[in-house]
CSV table of C-alpha atoms and ligand atoms in Angstrom, one decimal:
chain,number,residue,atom,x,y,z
E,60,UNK,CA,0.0,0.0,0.0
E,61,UNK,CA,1.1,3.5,-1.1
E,62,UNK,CA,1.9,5.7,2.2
E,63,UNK,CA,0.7,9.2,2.2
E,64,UNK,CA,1.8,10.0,5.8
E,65,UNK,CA,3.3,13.3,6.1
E,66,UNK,CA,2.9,17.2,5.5
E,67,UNK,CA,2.7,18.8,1.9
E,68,UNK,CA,2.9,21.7,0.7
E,69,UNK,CA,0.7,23.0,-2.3
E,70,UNK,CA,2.5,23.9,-5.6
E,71,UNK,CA,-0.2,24.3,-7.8
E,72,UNK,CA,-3.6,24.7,-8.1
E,73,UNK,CA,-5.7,24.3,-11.6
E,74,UNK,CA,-9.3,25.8,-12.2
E,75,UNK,CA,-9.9,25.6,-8.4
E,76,UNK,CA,-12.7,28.6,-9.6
E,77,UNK,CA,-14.5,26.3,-11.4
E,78,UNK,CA,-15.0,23.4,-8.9
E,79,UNK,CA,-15.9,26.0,-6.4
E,80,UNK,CA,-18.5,27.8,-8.5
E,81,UNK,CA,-19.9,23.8,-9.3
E,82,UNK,CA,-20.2,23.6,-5.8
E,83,UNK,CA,-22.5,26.9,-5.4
E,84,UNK,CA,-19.4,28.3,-3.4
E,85,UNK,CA,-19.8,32.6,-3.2
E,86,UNK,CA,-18.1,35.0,-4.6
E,87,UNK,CA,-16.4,36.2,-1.4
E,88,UNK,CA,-14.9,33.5,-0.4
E,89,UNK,CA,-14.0,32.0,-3.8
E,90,UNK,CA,-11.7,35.5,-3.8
E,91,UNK,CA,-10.1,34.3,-0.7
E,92,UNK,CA,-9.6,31.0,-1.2
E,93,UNK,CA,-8.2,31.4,-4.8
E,94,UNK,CA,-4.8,33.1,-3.0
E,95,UNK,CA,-4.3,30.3,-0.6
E,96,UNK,CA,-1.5,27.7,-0.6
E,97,UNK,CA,-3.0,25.1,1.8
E,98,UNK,CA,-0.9,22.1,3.2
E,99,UNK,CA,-2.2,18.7,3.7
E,100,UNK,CA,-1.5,16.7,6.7
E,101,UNK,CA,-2.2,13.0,6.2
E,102,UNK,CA,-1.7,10.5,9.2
E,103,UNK,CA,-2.2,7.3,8.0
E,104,UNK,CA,-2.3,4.1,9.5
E,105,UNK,CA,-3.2,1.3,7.1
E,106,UNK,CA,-6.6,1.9,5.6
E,107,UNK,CA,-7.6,4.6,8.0
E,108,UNK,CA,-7.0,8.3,7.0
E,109,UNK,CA,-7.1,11.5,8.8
E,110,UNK,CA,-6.6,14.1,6.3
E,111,UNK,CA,-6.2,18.2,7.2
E,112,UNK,CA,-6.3,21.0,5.0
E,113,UNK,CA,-5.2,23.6,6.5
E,114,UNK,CA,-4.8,27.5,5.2
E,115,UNK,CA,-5.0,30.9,7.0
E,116,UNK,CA,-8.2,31.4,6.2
E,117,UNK,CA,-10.3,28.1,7.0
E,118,UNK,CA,-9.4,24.6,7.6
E,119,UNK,CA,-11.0,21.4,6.6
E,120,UNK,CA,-10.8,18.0,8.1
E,121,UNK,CA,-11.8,14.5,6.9
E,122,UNK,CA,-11.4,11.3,8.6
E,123,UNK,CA,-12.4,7.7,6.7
E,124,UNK,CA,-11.8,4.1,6.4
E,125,UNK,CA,-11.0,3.2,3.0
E,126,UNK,CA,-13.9,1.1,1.8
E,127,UNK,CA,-16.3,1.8,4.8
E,128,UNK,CA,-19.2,4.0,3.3
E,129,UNK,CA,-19.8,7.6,5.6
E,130,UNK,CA,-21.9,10.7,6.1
E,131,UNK,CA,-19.6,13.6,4.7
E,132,UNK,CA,-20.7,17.0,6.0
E,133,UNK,CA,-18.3,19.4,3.8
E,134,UNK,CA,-18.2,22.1,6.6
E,135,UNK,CA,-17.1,25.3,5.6
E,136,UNK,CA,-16.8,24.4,2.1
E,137,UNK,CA,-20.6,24.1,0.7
E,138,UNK,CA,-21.8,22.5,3.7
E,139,UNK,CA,-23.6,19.9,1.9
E,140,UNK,CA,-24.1,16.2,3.0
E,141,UNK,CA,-23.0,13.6,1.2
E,142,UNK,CA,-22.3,9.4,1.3
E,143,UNK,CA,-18.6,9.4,1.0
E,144,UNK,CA,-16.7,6.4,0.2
E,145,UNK,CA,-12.8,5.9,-0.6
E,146,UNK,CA,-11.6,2.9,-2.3
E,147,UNK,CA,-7.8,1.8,-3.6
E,148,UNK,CA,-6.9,1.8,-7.1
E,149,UNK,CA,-3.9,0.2,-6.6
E,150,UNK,CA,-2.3,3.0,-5.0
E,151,UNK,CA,-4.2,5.7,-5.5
E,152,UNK,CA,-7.3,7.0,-3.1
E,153,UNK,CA,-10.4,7.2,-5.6
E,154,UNK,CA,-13.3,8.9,-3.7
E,155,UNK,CA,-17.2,9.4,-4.7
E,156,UNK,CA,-19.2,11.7,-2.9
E,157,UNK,CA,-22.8,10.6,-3.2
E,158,UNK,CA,-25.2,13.7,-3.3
E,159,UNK,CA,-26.7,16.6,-4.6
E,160,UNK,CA,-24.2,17.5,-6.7
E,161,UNK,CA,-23.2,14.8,-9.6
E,162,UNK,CA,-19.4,13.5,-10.8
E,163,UNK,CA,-18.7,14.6,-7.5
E,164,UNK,CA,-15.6,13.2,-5.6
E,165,UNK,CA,-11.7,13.2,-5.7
E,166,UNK,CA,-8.9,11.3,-6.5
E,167,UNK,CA,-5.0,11.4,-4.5
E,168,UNK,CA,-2.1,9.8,-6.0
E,169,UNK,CA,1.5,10.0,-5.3
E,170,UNK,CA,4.6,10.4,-7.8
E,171,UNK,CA,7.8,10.8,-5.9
E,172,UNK,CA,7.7,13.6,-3.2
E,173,UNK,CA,4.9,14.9,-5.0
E,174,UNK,CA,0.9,14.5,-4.1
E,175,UNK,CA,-1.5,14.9,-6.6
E,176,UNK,CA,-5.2,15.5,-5.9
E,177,UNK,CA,-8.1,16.0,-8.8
E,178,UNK,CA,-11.0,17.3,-7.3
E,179,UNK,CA,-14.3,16.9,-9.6
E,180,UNK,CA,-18.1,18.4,-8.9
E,181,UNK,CA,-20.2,18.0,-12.3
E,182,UNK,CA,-18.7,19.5,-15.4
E,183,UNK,CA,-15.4,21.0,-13.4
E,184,UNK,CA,-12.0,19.6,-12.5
E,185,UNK,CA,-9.6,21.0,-10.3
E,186,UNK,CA,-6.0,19.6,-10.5
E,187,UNK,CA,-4.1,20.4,-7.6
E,188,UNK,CA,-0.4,19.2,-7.1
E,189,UNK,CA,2.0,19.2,-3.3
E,190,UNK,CA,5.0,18.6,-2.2
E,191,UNK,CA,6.5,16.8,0.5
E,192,UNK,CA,7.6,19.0,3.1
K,15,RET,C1,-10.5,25.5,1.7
K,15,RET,C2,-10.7,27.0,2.0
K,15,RET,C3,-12.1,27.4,2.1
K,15,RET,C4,-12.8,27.2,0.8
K,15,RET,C5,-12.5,25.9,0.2
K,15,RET,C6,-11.5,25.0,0.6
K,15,RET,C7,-11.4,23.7,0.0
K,15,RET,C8,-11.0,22.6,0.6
K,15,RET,C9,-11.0,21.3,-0.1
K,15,RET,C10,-10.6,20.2,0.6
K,15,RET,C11,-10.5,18.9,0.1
K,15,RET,C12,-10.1,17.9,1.0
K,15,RET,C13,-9.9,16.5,0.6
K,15,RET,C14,-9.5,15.6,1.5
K,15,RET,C15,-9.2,14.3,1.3
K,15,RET,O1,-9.1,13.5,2.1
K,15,RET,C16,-9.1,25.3,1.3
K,15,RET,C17,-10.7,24.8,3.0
K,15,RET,C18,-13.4,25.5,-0.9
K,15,RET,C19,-11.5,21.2,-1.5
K,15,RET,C20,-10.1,16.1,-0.8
């Protein structure tokens, strides 16, 4: 199994405007979180994931079992709910986010000391690249 313990730092961050205004997200805070560089901290342990984003502005935190089915509340994001489950694909994370909103979910892989995360919501896809601190 692929490890993706650790702190990263984001490099990059590809039409993050257009999964945000998919998700209904306002203007306001679409300005603000357009200029942030968040980091991820990932503890893993085995198939259980505790994943923070965390930026000046808001954070967000997600906890799962890979292949155990949960109730997402994206808090501070569009606050929707949604029936959230990760599988593996080999070694990459392949999340769908059952709700409202279709095509919705996310996908985390990593290549070297780089993590990669592709975050879809309908027509939109935000590609969004890390490094290893
Ligand atoms: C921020 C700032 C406030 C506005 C938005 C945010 C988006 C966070 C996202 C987090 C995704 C987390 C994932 C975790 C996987 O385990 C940065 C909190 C919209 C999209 C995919």
């Amino acid at each position: 199994l692929a490890d993706y313990n650790g702190t990263w730092n984001m490099v990059s961050n590809d039409n993050f405007e257009g999964y945000m205004q998919a998700l209904g997200i306002d203007f306001a805070t679409r300005i603000i979180a357009k200029m942030l560089k968040p980091q991820k901290v990932i503890e893993q342990k085995g198939d259980f994931f505790h994943v923070q984003t965390l930026s000046s502005f808001r954070n967000y935190n997600a906890e799962f079992t890979v292949g155990v089915e949960f109730n997402e509340e994206t808090k501070g994001l569009d606050n929707r709910k949604c029936k959230t489950l990760v599988t593996w694909d080999n070694d990459r994370l392949v999340c769908v986010q059952k709700g409202e909103k279709n095509n919705r979910g996310w996908i985390h892989w990593i290549e070297g000391d780089q993590l990669f995360l592709e975050l879809s919501c309908e027509d939109q896809v935000c590609k969004q690249v890390y490094k290893k601190a």
